[in-house]
Tab-separated table of C-alpha atoms in Angstrom:
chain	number	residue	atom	x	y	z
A	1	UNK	CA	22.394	32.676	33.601
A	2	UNK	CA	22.504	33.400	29.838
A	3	UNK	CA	20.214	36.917	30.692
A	4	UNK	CA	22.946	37.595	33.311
A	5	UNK	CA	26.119	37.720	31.107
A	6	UNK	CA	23.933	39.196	28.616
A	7	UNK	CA	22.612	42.166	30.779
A	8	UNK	CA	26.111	42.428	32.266
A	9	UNK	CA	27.555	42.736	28.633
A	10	UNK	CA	25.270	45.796	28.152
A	11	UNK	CA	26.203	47.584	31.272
A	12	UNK	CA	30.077	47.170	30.374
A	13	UNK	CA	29.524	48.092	27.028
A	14	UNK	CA	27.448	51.724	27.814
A	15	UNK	CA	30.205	52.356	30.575
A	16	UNK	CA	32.460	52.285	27.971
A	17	UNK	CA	30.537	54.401	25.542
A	18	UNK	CA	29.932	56.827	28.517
A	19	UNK	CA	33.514	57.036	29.679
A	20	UNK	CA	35.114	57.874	26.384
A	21	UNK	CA	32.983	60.603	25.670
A	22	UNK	CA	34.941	63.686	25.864
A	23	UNK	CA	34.948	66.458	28.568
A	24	UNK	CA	32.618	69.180	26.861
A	25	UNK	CA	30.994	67.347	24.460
A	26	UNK	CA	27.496	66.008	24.677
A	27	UNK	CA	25.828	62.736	23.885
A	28	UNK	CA	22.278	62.191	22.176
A	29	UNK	CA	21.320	58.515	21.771
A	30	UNK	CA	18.834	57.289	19.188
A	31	UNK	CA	17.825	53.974	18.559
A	32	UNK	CA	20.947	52.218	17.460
A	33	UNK	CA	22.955	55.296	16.567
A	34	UNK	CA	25.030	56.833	18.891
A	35	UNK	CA	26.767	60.510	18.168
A	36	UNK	CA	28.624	63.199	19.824
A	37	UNK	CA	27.788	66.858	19.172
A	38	UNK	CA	30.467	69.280	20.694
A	39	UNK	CA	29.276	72.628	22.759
A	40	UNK	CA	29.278	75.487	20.652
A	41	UNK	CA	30.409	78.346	22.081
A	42	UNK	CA	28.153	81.884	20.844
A	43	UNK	CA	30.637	83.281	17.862
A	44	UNK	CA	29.489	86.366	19.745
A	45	UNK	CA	32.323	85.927	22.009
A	46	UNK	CA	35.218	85.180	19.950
A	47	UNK	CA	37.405	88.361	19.084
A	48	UNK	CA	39.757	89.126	16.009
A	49	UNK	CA	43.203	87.556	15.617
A	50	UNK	CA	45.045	90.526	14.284
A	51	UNK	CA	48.370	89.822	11.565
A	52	UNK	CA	50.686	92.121	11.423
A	53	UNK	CA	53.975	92.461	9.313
A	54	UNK	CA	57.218	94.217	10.208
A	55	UNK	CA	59.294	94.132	6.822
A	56	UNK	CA	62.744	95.270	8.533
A	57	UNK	CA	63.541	92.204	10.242
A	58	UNK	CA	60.975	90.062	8.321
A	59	UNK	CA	58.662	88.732	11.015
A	60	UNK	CA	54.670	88.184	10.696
A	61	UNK	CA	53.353	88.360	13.892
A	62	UNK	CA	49.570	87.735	15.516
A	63	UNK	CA	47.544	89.139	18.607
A	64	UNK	CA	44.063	89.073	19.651
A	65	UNK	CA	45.164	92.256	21.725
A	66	UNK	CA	44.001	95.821	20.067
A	67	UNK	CA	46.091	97.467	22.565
A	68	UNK	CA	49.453	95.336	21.537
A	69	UNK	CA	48.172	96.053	17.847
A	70	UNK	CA	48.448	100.199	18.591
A	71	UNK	CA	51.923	99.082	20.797
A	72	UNK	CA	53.155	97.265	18.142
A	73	UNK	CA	52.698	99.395	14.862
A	74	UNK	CA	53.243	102.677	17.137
A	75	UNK	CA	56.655	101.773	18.362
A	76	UNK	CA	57.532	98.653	16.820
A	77	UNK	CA	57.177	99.269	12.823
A	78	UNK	CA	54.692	96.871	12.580
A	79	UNK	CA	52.160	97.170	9.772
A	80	UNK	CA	48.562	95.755	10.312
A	81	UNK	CA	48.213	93.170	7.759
A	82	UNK	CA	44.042	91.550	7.807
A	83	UNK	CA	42.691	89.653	10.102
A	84	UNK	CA	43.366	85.762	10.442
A	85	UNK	CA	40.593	84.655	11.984
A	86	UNK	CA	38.407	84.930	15.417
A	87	UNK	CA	39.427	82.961	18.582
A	88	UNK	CA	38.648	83.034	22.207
A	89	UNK	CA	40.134	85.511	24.883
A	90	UNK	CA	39.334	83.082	27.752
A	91	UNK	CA	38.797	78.810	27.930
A	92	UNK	CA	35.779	78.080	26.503
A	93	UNK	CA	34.437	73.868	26.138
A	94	UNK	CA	36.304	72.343	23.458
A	95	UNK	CA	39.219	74.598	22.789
A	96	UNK	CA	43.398	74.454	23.503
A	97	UNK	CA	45.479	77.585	24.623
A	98	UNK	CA	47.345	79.220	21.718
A	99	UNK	CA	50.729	79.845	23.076
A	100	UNK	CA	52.744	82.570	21.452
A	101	UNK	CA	56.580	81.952	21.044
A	102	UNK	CA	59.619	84.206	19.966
A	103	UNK	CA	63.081	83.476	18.685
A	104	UNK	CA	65.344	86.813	19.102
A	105	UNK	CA	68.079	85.945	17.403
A	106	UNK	CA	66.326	84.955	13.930
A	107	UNK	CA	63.281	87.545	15.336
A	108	UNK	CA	60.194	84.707	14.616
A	109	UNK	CA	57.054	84.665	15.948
A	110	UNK	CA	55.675	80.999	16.323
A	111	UNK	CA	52.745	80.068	17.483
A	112	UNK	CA	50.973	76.360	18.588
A	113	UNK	CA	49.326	75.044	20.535
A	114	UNK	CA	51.493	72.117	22.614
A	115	UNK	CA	54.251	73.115	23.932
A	116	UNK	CA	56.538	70.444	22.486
A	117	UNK	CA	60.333	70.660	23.650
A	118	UNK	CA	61.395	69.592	20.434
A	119	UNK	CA	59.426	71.953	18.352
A	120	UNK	CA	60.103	75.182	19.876
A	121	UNK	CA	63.683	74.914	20.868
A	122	UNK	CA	65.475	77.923	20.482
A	123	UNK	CA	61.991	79.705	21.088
A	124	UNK	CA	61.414	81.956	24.442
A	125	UNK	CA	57.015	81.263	25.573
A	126	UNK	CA	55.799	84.631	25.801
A	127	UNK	CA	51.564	83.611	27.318
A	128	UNK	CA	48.583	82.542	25.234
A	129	UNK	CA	46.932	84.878	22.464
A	130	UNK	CA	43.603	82.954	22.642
A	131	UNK	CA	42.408	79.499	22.696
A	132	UNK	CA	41.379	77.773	19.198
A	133	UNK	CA	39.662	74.077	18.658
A	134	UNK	CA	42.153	71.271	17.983
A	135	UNK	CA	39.731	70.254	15.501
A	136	UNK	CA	37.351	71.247	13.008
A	137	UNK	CA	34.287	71.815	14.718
A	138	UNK	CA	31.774	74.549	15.499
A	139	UNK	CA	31.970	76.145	12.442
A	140	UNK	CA	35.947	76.553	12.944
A	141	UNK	CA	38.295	76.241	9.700
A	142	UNK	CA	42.189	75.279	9.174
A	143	UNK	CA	44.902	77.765	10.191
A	144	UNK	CA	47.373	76.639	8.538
A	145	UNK	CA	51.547	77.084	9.302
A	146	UNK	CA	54.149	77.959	6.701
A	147	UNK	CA	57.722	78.720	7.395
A	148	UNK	CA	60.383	80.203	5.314
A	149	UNK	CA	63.457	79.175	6.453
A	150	UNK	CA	65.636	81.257	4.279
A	151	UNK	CA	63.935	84.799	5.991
A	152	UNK	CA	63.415	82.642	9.261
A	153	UNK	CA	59.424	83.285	9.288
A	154	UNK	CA	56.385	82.075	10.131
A	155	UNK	CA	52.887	82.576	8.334
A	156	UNK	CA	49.452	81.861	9.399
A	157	UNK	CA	46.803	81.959	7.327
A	158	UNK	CA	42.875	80.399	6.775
A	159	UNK	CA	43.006	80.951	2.662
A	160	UNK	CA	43.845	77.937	0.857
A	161	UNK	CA	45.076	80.706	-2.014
A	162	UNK	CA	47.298	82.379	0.450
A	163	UNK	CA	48.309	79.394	1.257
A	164	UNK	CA	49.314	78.154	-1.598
A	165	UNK	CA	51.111	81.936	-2.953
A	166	UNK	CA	53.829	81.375	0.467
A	167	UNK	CA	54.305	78.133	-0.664
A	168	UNK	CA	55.759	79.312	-4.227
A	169	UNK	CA	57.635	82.087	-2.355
A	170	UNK	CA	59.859	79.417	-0.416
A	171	UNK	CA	57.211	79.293	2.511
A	172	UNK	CA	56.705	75.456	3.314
A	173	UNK	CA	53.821	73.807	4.448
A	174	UNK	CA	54.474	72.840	8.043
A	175	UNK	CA	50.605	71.354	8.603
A	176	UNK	CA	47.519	72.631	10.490
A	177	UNK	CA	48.532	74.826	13.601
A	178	UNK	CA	44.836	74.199	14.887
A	179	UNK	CA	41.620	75.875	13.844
A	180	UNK	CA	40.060	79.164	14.287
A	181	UNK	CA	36.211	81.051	13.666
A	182	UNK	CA	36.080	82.306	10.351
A	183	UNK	CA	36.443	86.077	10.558
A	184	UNK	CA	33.768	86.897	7.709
């Protein structure tokens, strides 16, 4: 009887390891030690994250489009500012959709990755520019969200230095938008 609770324990116990591993992520089990290693998608197939700046109406704004990068600075007055980062064009294991958001009447650019009602009122969805972890994982670093509510903007940025420049120019620290491949 004692074997039988004990052997039913057991079984409970790995269905509930089992069942609260994540979709995408893989388990390797050693003798007592139990991890989970995420699926790395090939860096190969991330592309750039392009920032762009249009000083007229005061709006940074981000693509992973080339083509809406030569739209934008073509017709737009955009200025091509660096690159943020590298993200995904399609789903891959492991990563969120980056939805893309605009305000026209204070002309921000917003970006995140749930669509919370509460965060992006007053903001029209304009699609997905690429899908980033939620997490830091695969190699994938902080993209950090400053807003300047005096200019009504939004910056994005992966340098802690740039980070911390906005922040002394009346940008505030908002948190970590998600996280995105290192572009160098």
């Amino acid at each position: 009887m004692q074997f039988t609770i004990s052997l039913l324990s057991f079984f409970c116990a790995t269905i509930g390891m089992v069942s609260a591993i994540p979709t995408g992520e893989t388990i390797r089990t050693t003798p007592n030690q139990t991890t989970t290693d995420p699926i790395c998608t090939p860096i190969e197939q991330a592309v750039p994250l392009f920032r762009l700046y249009a000083a007229s109406i005061i709006d940074h704004f981000y693509t992973a489009s080339s083509a809406e990068v030569e739209h934008v600075t073509t017709v737009q007055g955009f200025v091509l500012e660096s690159t943020t980062g590298l993200v995904f064009p399609t789903q891959v294991p492991g990563t969120v959709p980056l939805h893309r958001l605009y305000n026209s009447t204070t002309f921000d650019h917003f970006y995140t990755t749930t669509l919370n009602p509460s965060t992006i009122q007053g903001y029209e969805v304009f699609g997905i520019d690429g899908y980033i972890y939620p997490d830091e994982r695969c190699g994938a670093v902080p993209w950090f969200r400053l807003h300047n509510s005096i200019v009504a903007d939004h910056i994005y940025t992966t340098s802690v230095v740039e980070r911390d420049n906005a922040a002394r120019a009346n940008y505030v620290f908002e948190g970590i938008a998600g996280y995105v491949l290192p572009s160098n």
